[in-house]
Coordinates of C-alpha atoms in Angstrom, one line a residue:
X1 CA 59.6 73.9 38.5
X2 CA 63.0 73.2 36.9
X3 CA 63.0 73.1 32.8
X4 CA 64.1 70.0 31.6
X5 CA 65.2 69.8 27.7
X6 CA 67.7 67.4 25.4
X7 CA 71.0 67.0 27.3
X8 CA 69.8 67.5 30.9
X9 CA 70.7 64.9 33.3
X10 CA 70.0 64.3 36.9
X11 CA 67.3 62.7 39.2
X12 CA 64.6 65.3 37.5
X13 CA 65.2 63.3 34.0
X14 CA 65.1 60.0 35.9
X15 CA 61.0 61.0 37.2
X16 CA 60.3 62.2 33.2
X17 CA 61.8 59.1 31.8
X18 CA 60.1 56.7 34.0
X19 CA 56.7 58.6 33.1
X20 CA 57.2 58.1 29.5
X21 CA 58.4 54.3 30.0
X22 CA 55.2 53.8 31.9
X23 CA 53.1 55.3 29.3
X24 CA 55.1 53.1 26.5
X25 CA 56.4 55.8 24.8
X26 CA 59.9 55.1 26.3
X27 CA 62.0 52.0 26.7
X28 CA 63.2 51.5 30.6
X29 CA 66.8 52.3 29.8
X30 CA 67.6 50.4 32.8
X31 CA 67.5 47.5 30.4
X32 CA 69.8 48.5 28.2
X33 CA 72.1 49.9 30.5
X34 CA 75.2 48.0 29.1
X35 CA 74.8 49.0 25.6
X36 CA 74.2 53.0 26.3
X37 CA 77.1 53.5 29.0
X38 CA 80.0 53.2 26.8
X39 CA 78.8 55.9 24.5
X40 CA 78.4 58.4 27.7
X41 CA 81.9 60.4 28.9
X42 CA 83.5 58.5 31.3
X43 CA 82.8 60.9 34.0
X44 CA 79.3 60.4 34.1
X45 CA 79.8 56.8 35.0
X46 CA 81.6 57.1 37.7
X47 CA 80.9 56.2 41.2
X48 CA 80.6 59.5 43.0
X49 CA 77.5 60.8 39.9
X50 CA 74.6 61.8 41.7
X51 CA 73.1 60.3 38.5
X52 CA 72.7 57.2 36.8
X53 CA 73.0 56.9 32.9
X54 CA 71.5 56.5 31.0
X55 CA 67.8 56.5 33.1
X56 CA 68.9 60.1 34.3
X57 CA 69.5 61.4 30.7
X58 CA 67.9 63.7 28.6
X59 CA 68.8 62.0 25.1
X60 CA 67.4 61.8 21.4
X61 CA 65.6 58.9 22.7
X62 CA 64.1 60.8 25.5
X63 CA 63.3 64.0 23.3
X64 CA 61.3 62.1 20.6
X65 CA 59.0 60.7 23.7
X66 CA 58.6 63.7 24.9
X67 CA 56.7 65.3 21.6
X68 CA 55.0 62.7 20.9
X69 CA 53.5 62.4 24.5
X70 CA 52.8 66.4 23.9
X71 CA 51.4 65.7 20.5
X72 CA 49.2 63.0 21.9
X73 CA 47.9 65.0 25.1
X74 CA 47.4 68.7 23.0
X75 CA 50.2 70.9 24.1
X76 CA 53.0 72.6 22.3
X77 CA 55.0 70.3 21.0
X78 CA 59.1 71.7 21.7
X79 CA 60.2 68.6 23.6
X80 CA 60.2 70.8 26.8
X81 CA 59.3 69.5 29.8
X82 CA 57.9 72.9 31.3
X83 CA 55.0 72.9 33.7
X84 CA 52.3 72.1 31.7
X85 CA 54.1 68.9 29.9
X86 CA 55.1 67.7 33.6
X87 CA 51.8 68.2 34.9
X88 CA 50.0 66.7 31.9
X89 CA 52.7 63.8 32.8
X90 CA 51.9 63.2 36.3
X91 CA 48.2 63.7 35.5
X92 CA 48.3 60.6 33.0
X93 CA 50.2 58.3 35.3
X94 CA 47.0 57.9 37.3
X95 CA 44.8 55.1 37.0
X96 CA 41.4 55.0 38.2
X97 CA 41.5 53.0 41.5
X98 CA 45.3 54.1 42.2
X99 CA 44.3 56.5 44.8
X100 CA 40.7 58.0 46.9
X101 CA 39.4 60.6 44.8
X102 CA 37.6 63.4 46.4
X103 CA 36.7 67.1 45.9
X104 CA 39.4 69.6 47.1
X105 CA 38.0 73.6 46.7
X106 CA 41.1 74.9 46.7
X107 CA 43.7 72.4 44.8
X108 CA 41.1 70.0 42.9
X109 CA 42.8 66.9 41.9
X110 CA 43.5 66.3 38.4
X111 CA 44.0 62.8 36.4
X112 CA 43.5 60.8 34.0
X113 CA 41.7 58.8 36.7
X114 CA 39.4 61.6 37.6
X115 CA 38.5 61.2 33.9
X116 CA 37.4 57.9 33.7
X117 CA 35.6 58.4 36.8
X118 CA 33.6 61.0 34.5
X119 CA 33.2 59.2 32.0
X120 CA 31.8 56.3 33.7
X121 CA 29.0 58.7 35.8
X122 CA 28.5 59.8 32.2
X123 CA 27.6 57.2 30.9
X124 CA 25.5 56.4 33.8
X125 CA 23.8 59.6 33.1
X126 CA 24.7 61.5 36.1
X127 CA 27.8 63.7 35.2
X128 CA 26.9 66.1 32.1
X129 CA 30.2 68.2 32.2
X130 CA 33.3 67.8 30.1
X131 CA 35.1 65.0 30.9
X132 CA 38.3 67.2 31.4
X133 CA 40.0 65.2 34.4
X134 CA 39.3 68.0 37.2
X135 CA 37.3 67.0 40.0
X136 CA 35.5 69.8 40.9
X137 CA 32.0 70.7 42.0
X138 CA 30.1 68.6 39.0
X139 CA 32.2 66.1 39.4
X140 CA 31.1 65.9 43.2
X141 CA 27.5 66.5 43.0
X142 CA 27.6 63.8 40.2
X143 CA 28.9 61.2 41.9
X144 CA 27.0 62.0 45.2
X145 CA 23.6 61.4 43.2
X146 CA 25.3 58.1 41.9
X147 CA 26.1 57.1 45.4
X148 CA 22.9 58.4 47.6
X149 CA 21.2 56.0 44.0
X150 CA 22.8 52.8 44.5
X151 CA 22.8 52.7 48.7
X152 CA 25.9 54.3 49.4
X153 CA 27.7 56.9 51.6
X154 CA 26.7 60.2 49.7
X155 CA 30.0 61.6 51.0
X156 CA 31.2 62.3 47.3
X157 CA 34.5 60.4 47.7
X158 CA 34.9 57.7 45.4
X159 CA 37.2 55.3 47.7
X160 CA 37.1 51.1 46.7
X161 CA 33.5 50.9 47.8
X162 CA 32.4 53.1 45.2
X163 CA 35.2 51.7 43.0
X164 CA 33.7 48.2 43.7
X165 CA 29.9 49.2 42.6
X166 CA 31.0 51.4 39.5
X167 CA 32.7 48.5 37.9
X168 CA 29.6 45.7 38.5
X169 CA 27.3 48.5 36.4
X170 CA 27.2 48.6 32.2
X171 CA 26.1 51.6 30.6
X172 CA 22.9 53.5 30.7
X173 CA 23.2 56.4 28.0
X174 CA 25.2 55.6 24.7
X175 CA 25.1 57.8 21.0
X176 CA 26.7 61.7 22.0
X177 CA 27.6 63.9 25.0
X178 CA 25.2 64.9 27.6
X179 CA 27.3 68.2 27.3
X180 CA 27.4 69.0 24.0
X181 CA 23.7 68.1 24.3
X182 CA 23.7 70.8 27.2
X183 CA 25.9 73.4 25.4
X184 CA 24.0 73.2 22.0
X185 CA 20.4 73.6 23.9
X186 CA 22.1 77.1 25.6
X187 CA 23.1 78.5 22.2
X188 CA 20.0 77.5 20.7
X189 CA 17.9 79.1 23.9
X190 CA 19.1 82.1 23.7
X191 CA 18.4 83.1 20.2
X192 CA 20.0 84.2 17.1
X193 CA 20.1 88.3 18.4
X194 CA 23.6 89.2 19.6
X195 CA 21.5 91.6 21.7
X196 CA 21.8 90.8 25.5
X197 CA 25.2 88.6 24.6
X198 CA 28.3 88.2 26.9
X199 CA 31.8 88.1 25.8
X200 CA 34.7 88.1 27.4
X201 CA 37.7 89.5 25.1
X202 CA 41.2 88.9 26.3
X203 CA 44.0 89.9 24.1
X204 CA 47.8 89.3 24.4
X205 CA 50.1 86.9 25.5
X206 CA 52.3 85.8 28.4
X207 CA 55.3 86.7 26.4
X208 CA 54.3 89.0 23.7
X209 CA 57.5 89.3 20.9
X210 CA 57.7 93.3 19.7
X211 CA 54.6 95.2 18.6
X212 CA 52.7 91.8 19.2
X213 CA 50.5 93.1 22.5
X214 CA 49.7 96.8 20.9
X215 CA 48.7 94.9 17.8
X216 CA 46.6 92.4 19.8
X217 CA 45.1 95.2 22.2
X218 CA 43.8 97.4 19.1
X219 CA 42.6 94.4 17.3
X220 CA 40.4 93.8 20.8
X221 CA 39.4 97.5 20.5
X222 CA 37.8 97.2 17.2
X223 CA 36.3 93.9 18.1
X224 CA 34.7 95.5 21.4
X225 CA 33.7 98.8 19.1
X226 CA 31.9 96.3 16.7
X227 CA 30.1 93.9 19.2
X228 CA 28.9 97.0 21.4
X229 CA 27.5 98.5 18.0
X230 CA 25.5 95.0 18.1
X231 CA 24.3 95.2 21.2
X232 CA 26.4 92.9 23.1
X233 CA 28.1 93.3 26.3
X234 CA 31.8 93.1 26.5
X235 CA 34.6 92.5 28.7
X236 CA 38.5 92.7 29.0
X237 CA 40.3 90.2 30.8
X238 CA 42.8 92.6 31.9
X239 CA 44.0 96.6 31.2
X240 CA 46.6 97.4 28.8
X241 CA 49.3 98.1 31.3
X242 CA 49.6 94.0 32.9
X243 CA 50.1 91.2 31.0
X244 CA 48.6 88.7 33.2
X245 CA 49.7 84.9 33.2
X246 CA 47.0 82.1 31.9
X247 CA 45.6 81.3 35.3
X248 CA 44.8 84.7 36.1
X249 CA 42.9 85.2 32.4
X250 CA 41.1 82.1 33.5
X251 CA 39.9 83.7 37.4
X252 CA 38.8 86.6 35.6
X253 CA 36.8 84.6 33.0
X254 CA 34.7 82.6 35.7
X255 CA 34.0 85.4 37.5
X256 CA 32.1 87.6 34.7
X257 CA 29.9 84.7 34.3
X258 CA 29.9 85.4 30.1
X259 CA 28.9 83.5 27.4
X260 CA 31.9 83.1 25.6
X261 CA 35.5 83.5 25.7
X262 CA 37.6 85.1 22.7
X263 CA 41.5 84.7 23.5
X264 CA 43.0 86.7 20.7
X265 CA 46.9 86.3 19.8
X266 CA 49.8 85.5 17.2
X267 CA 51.6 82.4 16.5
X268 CA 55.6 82.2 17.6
X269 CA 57.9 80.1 15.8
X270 CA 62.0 79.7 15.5
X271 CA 61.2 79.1 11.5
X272 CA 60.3 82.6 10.5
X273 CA 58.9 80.7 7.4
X274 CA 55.5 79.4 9.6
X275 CA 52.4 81.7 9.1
X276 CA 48.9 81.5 8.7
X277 CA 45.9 81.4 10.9
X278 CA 44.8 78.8 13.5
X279 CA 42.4 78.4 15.6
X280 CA 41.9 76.2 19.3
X281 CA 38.9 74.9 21.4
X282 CA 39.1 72.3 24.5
X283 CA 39.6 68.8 23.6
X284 CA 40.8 65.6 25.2
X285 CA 42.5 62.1 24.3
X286 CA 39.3 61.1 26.0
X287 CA 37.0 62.1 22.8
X288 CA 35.4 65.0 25.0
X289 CA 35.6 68.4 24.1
X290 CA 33.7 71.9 23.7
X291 CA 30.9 71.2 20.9
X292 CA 30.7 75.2 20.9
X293 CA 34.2 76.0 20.9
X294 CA 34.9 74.1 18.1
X295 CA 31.9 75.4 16.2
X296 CA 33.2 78.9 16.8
X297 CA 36.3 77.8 16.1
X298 CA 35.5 76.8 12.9
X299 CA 33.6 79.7 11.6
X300 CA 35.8 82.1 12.9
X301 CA 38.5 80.3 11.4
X302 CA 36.9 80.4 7.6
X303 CA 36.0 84.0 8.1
X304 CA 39.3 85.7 8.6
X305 CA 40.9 82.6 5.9
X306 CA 37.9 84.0 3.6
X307 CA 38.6 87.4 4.0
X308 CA 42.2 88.5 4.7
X309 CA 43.5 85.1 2.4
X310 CA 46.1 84.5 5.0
X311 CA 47.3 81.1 5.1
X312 CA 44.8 78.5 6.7
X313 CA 46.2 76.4 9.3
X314 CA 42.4 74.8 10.4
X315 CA 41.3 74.1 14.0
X316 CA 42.5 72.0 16.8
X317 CA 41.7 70.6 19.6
X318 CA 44.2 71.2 22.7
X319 CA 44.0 71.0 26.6
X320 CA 45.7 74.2 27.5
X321 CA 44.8 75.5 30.9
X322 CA 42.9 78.6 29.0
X323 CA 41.1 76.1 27.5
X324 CA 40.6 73.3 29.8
X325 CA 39.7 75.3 33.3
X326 CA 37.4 78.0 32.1
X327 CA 33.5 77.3 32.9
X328 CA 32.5 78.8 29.5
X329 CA 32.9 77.8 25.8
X330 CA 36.4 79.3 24.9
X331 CA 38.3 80.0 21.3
X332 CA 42.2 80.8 21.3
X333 CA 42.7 82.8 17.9
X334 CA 46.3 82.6 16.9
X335 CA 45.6 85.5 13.6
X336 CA 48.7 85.3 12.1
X337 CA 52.7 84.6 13.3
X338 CA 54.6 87.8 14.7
X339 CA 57.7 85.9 13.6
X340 CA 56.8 85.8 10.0
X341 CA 57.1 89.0 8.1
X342 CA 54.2 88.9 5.8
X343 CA 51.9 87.7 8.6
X344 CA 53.5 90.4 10.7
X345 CA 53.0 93.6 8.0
X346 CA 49.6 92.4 7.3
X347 CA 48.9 92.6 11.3
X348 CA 50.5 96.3 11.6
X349 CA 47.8 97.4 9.0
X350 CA 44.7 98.9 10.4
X351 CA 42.7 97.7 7.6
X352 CA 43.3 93.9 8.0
X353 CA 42.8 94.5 11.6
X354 CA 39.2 96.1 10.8
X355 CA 38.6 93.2 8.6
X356 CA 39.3 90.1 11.4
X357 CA 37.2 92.0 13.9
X358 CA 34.6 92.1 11.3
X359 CA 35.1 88.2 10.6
X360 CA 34.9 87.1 14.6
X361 CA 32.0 88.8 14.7
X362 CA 30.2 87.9 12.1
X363 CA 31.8 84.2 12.9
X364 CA 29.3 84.8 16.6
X365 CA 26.5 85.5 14.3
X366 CA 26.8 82.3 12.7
X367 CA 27.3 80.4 15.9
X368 CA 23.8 82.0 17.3
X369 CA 22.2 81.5 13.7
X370 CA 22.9 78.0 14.0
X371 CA 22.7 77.6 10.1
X372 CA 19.3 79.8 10.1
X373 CA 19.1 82.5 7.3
X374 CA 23.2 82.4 7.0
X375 CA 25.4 83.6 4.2
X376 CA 28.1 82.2 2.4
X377 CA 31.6 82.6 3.9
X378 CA 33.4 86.1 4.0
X379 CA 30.1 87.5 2.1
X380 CA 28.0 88.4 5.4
X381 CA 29.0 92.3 6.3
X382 CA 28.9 94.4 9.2
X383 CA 26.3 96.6 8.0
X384 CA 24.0 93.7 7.2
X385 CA 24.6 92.4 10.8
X386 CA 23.7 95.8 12.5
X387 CA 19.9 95.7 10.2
X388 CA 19.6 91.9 11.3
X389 CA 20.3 92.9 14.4
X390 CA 17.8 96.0 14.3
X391 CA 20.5 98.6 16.0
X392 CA 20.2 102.1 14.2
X393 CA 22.8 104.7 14.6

């Protein structure tokens, strides 16, 4: 789609301004024509424009909606209507009841009114996945049971009969999330022994800056090295020679049915000053989100802080597609900015490399431990994870 940013103009900005005036994060310059015009040049007002100002312009006004509806939803805040700020646009200018919601296999629909509709089946106690505004297969079986329940066509569809019956019901389950219930019980299931363990390791980005992939891909190499010496079983999402876009990270992911999902790269910003660590796990406007990918999150996060003393830039919660369509508890590690110097020296060393595998992994271990027999932060080493873990060699 066309990239829309400050100064733009044209029926493109017209779409993305009405978006942000329905969401109230814009004033309908319609209604204020009169007082905006005169400050335009005077070409733009005349008759043969294919656009109207100042509803078709890409102002301050319009720029400062535009982050803070990106702040508000979890994306990268740049004031750039890309894809995923358009899409996160449209997605939210649905309301539940606006259109028939039904399950698509090949383009699922996505909404904020798919997400109500999960949250309401929620907290009926028939939908027990994240409430991340796709309606997929959950989504479908979910509302089928809640339909075949209450005398209804069990056609999975939620058209204004369904509509009708959801909204004469209250609420049946109340005090947490039937999937952080669901996600917690798996961890805690399958033991504290990284023996047996799945992961998925997928390094790089979709525009790496420099040295920023070979850093990245030898950073995954010493992770791999160290969670094969523990008995796990890992993956790459791709070879060194592509540098796949998000979506196709994401098919990969679903199909090596693992356990968890380690996305490792570096921060970008203009401001070579910005550095430091950070760390991301799914998490909606909605209050759902990934009760294990924020607990990984977190102890990765204080690992590497603990042990390399980089600058610590804490945990978020974000609805990036990585994040949001992946069927397994996934952690984006941004481990340091490429575009600041010191981040960038300490990432060319070997040894600081060595040491943020070593924290990841042991940041697992704590995640399987589940507070069991654990160490202080940045204390618990390798060596002592390979005897816990009973692997000799």
């Amino acid at each position: 789609m066309q990239v829309l940013r400050l100064g733009d103009h044209g029926s493109a900005v017209a779409e993305i301004r009405a978006l942000l005036a329905g969401r109230g994060l814009l004033v309908d310059a319609s209604a204020s024509n009169g007082s905006h015009a005169s400050s335009l040049p005077a070409q733009t007002s005349s008759a043969q424009s294919p656009w109207s100002p100042p509803d078709a312009v890409f102002d301050e006004a319009c720029d400062r909606a535009v982050r803070a509806f990106q702040q508000e939803r979890g994306l990268i805040v740049d004031g750039i209507v890309g894809y995923a700020t358009y899409t996160a646009l449209r997605e939210a200018s649905y309301r539940l009841g606006a259109r028939i919601l039904l399950y698509r296999l090949a383009a699922p629909m996505t909404g904020d009114d798919v997400a109500t509709l999960q949250s309401r089946l929620q907290n009926l106690g028939y939908y027990h996945g994240l409430v991340d505004g796709i309606f997929g297969d959950v989504t479908h079986t979910a509302l089928g049971s809640y339909q075949t329940e209450y005398g209804l066509q069990s056609d999975g569809i939620c058209g204004p009969s369904t509509l009708r019956s959801l909204e004469r019901l209250g609420t049946r389950v109340t005090g947490g999330s039937p999937h952080a219930i669901r996600e917690e019980e798996y961890v805690r299931k399958s033991g504290p022994q990284l023996t047996g363990k799945r992961i998925l390791i997928d390094p790089g980005d979709e525009a790496p800056i420099g040295d920023e992939n070979a850093i990245l891909w030898d950073l995954a190499a010493r992770l791999e090295g160290r969670m094969s010496a523990a008995g796990m079983e890992t993956f790459l999402s791709h070879d060194a020679k592509t540098v796949p876009t998000d979506d196709d990270r994401i098919r990969v992911a679903n199909l090596a049915d693992v356990d968890l999902m380690i996305s490792l790269r570096t921060g970008h910003y203009a401001n070579e000053k910005a550095n430091g660590v950070a760390g991301f796990y799914f998490g909606t406007t909605h209050g759902s989100y990934s009760t294990i990918g924020r607990n990984l999150a977190g102890y990765i996060q204080r690992e590497i802080v603990a042990r390399t003393g980089m600058l610590d830039c804490r945990t978020h919660a974000r609805t990036w597609n990585i994040l949001r369509s992946t069927r397994m508890p996934v952690v984006v590690i941004e481990a340091g900015y490429i575009t600041n110097t010191r981040d960038a020296d300490a990432l060319s060393n070997p040894d600081v490399r060595d040491t943020i595998a070593e924290a990841v992994l042991v940041a697992v271990k704590r995640l399987y431990l589940m507070g069991e027999n654990d160490r202080p932060t940045g204390t618990y080493t390798f060596a002592e994870l390979l005897e816990a873990e009973h692997v000799t060699g």
